[in-house]
């Protein structure tokens, strides 16, 4: 199947170059029957729809394709075959960027809240790793980059994971300290209980109980 698709894509482009639109269209249909998710064939079909003046379904397919593979965001901007439809396409790409930025800001706010909740409990070493990452993410959002905004949710999840791991390390350290203290208290309590002159140990027993 991959070989058939590869050869069919070459044939489709040759038919297009030679001006045989019928064979070009039929070849593309054959590829999509073999594999409906073939992105190269989907993109060629989008170009064909634009040529046939079916702009609305072409735009819808293009937006879906960009959702599946963000590289087509750039392709749609620079492909000379789409120059006649540049304004319409650009308007939809701006919508995609706006949605991506809105989603990025939402994840960024969540990451900020998580860090604010954890900051007082995090060691300085963890903050030195986390704060620069947060600054980078803020820069991605401010850059108005589509790819950058798409990367923000993943980067924000990374901040949450860093906070969680640092807190877990703190918890582990504290639990080890508590474990050691419990052993010391148990030994001290056993010593006081076995002390021959118990009336002389009352002050120490009260102190141990308080601790």
Coordinates of C-alpha atoms in Angstrom, one line a residue:
X1 CA 0.0 0.0 0.0
X2 CA 2.7 2.6 0.8
X3 CA 4.4 1.9 -2.6
X4 CA 1.0 2.2 -4.4
X5 CA 0.3 5.5 -2.6
X6 CA 3.8 6.9 -3.4
X7 CA 3.5 6.0 -7.1
X8 CA -0.1 7.3 -7.3
X9 CA 0.9 10.6 -5.8
X10 CA 3.7 11.0 -8.4
X11 CA 1.2 10.1 -11.2
X12 CA -1.4 12.5 -9.8
X13 CA 1.1 15.4 -9.9
X14 CA 2.2 14.4 -13.4
X15 CA -1.4 14.4 -14.6
X16 CA -1.9 17.8 -12.9
X17 CA 1.2 19.2 -14.7
X18 CA 0.1 17.8 -18.0
X19 CA -3.4 19.4 -17.6
X20 CA -5.3 16.1 -17.3
X21 CA -7.6 17.2 -14.5
X22 CA -9.9 14.1 -14.8
X23 CA -7.1 11.6 -14.3
X24 CA -5.6 13.8 -11.6
X25 CA -8.8 13.8 -9.7
X26 CA -9.4 10.1 -10.2
X27 CA -5.9 9.2 -9.0
X28 CA -6.3 11.3 -5.9
X29 CA -9.6 9.5 -5.2
X30 CA -7.9 6.2 -5.6
X31 CA -5.2 7.2 -3.0
X32 CA -7.8 8.2 -0.5
X33 CA -9.6 4.9 -1.0
X34 CA -6.4 3.1 -0.2
X35 CA -5.7 5.3 2.9
X36 CA -8.2 8.1 3.8
X37 CA -5.6 9.5 6.3
X38 CA -2.9 10.1 3.7
X39 CA -2.1 13.8 4.4
X40 CA -0.3 14.4 1.1
X41 CA -3.3 13.2 -0.8
X42 CA -5.7 15.2 1.4
X43 CA -3.7 18.3 0.8
X44 CA -3.7 17.7 -3.0
X45 CA -7.4 17.2 -2.8
X46 CA -7.7 20.6 -0.9
X47 CA -5.8 22.3 -3.8
X48 CA -8.1 20.6 -6.3
X49 CA -11.2 21.9 -4.4
X50 CA -9.8 25.4 -4.4
X51 CA -9.2 25.2 -8.2
X52 CA -12.8 24.0 -8.7
X53 CA -14.0 27.1 -6.6
X54 CA -15.2 24.9 -3.8
X55 CA -13.7 27.2 -1.3
X56 CA -15.8 26.5 1.8
X57 CA -15.2 22.7 1.9
X58 CA -11.6 23.3 1.0
X59 CA -11.1 25.6 3.9
X60 CA -12.8 23.2 6.3
X61 CA -10.6 20.4 5.1
X62 CA -7.5 22.6 5.4
X63 CA -8.3 23.6 9.0
X64 CA -8.8 19.9 9.9
X65 CA -5.5 19.0 8.3
X66 CA -3.7 21.7 10.2
X67 CA -5.2 20.3 13.4
X68 CA -3.7 16.9 12.6
X69 CA -0.4 18.2 11.3
X70 CA 0.7 21.7 12.2
X71 CA 3.3 21.8 9.5
X72 CA 0.5 22.5 7.0
X73 CA 0.0 25.9 8.8
X74 CA 3.2 27.0 7.2
X75 CA 2.5 25.3 3.9
X76 CA -0.8 27.0 3.6
X77 CA 1.0 30.4 4.1
X78 CA 3.7 29.9 1.5
X79 CA 2.2 27.6 -1.2
X80 CA 2.0 29.7 -4.4
X81 CA -0.9 27.5 -5.6
X82 CA -3.0 29.1 -2.8
X83 CA -2.1 32.7 -3.6
X84 CA -5.5 33.5 -5.1
X85 CA -7.2 32.5 -1.9
X86 CA -4.6 34.0 0.4
X87 CA -6.9 36.4 2.2
X88 CA -9.5 33.8 3.0
X89 CA -6.9 31.3 4.2
X90 CA -5.1 33.9 6.2
X91 CA -8.3 34.9 8.1
X92 CA -8.8 31.2 9.1
X93 CA -5.2 30.8 10.1
X94 CA -5.5 33.9 12.4
X95 CA -8.5 32.2 14.0
X96 CA -6.4 29.0 14.6
X97 CA -3.7 31.2 16.1
X98 CA -6.2 33.0 18.3
X99 CA -7.6 29.6 19.6
X100 CA -4.1 28.2 20.2
X101 CA -3.1 31.4 22.1
X102 CA -6.3 31.2 24.2
X103 CA -5.6 27.6 25.1
X104 CA -2.0 28.4 25.8
X105 CA -2.9 31.3 28.2
X106 CA -5.3 28.9 30.0
X107 CA -2.6 26.4 30.6
X108 CA -0.1 29.1 31.5
X109 CA -2.5 30.4 34.2
X110 CA -2.9 26.9 35.6
X111 CA 0.9 26.5 35.7
X112 CA 1.3 29.8 37.5
X113 CA -1.3 28.9 40.1
X114 CA 0.3 25.5 40.7
X115 CA 3.7 27.2 41.1
X116 CA 2.3 29.9 43.4
X117 CA 0.7 27.2 45.6
X118 CA 3.9 25.3 45.8
X119 CA 6.5 28.1 45.9
X120 CA 6.8 28.4 49.7
X121 CA 7.4 24.7 50.0
X122 CA 9.9 24.3 47.1
X123 CA 13.6 24.3 47.7
X124 CA 15.7 27.0 46.1
X125 CA 17.3 24.5 43.7
X126 CA 13.9 23.5 42.3
X127 CA 12.9 27.1 41.8
X128 CA 16.1 27.9 39.9
X129 CA 15.0 25.2 37.4
X130 CA 11.3 26.0 37.3
X131 CA 11.3 29.8 37.1
X132 CA 13.4 30.0 33.8
X133 CA 11.1 27.5 32.2
X134 CA 8.1 29.6 33.1
X135 CA 9.8 32.7 31.6
X136 CA 10.4 30.7 28.4
X137 CA 6.7 29.7 28.2
X138 CA 5.6 33.3 28.7
X139 CA 7.9 34.3 25.9
X140 CA 6.3 31.7 23.6
X141 CA 2.8 33.1 24.3
X142 CA 4.0 36.7 23.7
X143 CA 5.7 35.8 20.5
X144 CA 2.4 35.2 18.7
X145 CA 3.9 32.0 17.3
X146 CA 1.4 29.2 16.3
X147 CA 3.9 26.5 16.9
X148 CA 5.0 28.2 20.1
X149 CA 1.4 28.4 21.4
X150 CA 0.8 24.7 20.6
X151 CA 3.9 23.8 22.6
X152 CA 2.7 25.7 25.7
X153 CA 0.3 23.1 27.1
X154 CA 3.1 20.4 27.1
X155 CA 5.6 22.8 28.6
X156 CA 3.1 23.8 31.3
X157 CA 2.5 20.2 32.1
X158 CA 6.2 19.9 32.6
X159 CA 6.2 22.7 35.2
X160 CA 3.4 21.0 37.1
X161 CA 5.4 17.7 37.0
X162 CA 8.6 19.6 38.2
X163 CA 6.6 21.1 41.1
X164 CA 5.1 17.7 42.0
X165 CA 8.5 15.9 41.9
X166 CA 10.1 18.6 44.0
X167 CA 7.4 18.4 46.6
X168 CA 7.5 14.7 46.6
X169 CA 11.3 14.9 47.3
X170 CA 10.5 17.3 50.2
X171 CA 7.9 14.9 51.6
X172 CA 10.3 12.0 51.3
X173 CA 13.0 14.0 53.2
X174 CA 10.6 15.0 55.9
X175 CA 9.2 11.5 56.3
X176 CA 12.8 10.2 56.7
X177 CA 13.4 12.8 59.4
X178 CA 10.2 11.9 61.2
X179 CA 11.1 8.2 61.0
X180 CA 14.5 8.9 62.6
X181 CA 12.9 11.0 65.3
X182 CA 10.4 8.3 66.1
X183 CA 13.2 5.9 66.7
X184 CA 15.0 8.3 69.0
X185 CA 11.8 9.1 70.9
X186 CA 11.1 5.3 71.3
X187 CA 14.6 4.8 72.7
X188 CA 14.3 7.7 75.1
X189 CA 10.9 6.6 76.3
X190 CA 12.2 3.1 76.9
X191 CA 15.1 4.4 78.9
X192 CA 12.9 6.6 81.1
X193 CA 10.4 3.7 81.7
X194 CA 13.3 1.5 82.8
X195 CA 15.0 4.1 84.9
X196 CA 15.3 2.9 88.5
X197 CA 14.4 6.3 90.1
X198 CA 11.3 7.2 88.2
X199 CA 10.5 10.2 90.4
X200 CA 13.7 11.9 89.2
X201 CA 12.7 11.4 85.5
X202 CA 9.3 13.1 85.7
X203 CA 10.6 16.4 84.2
X204 CA 12.2 14.5 81.3
X205 CA 9.1 12.4 80.8
X206 CA 6.9 15.6 80.5
X207 CA 9.4 17.1 78.1
X208 CA 9.5 14.0 75.9
X209 CA 5.7 13.8 75.9
X210 CA 5.5 17.5 74.8
X211 CA 8.0 16.9 72.0

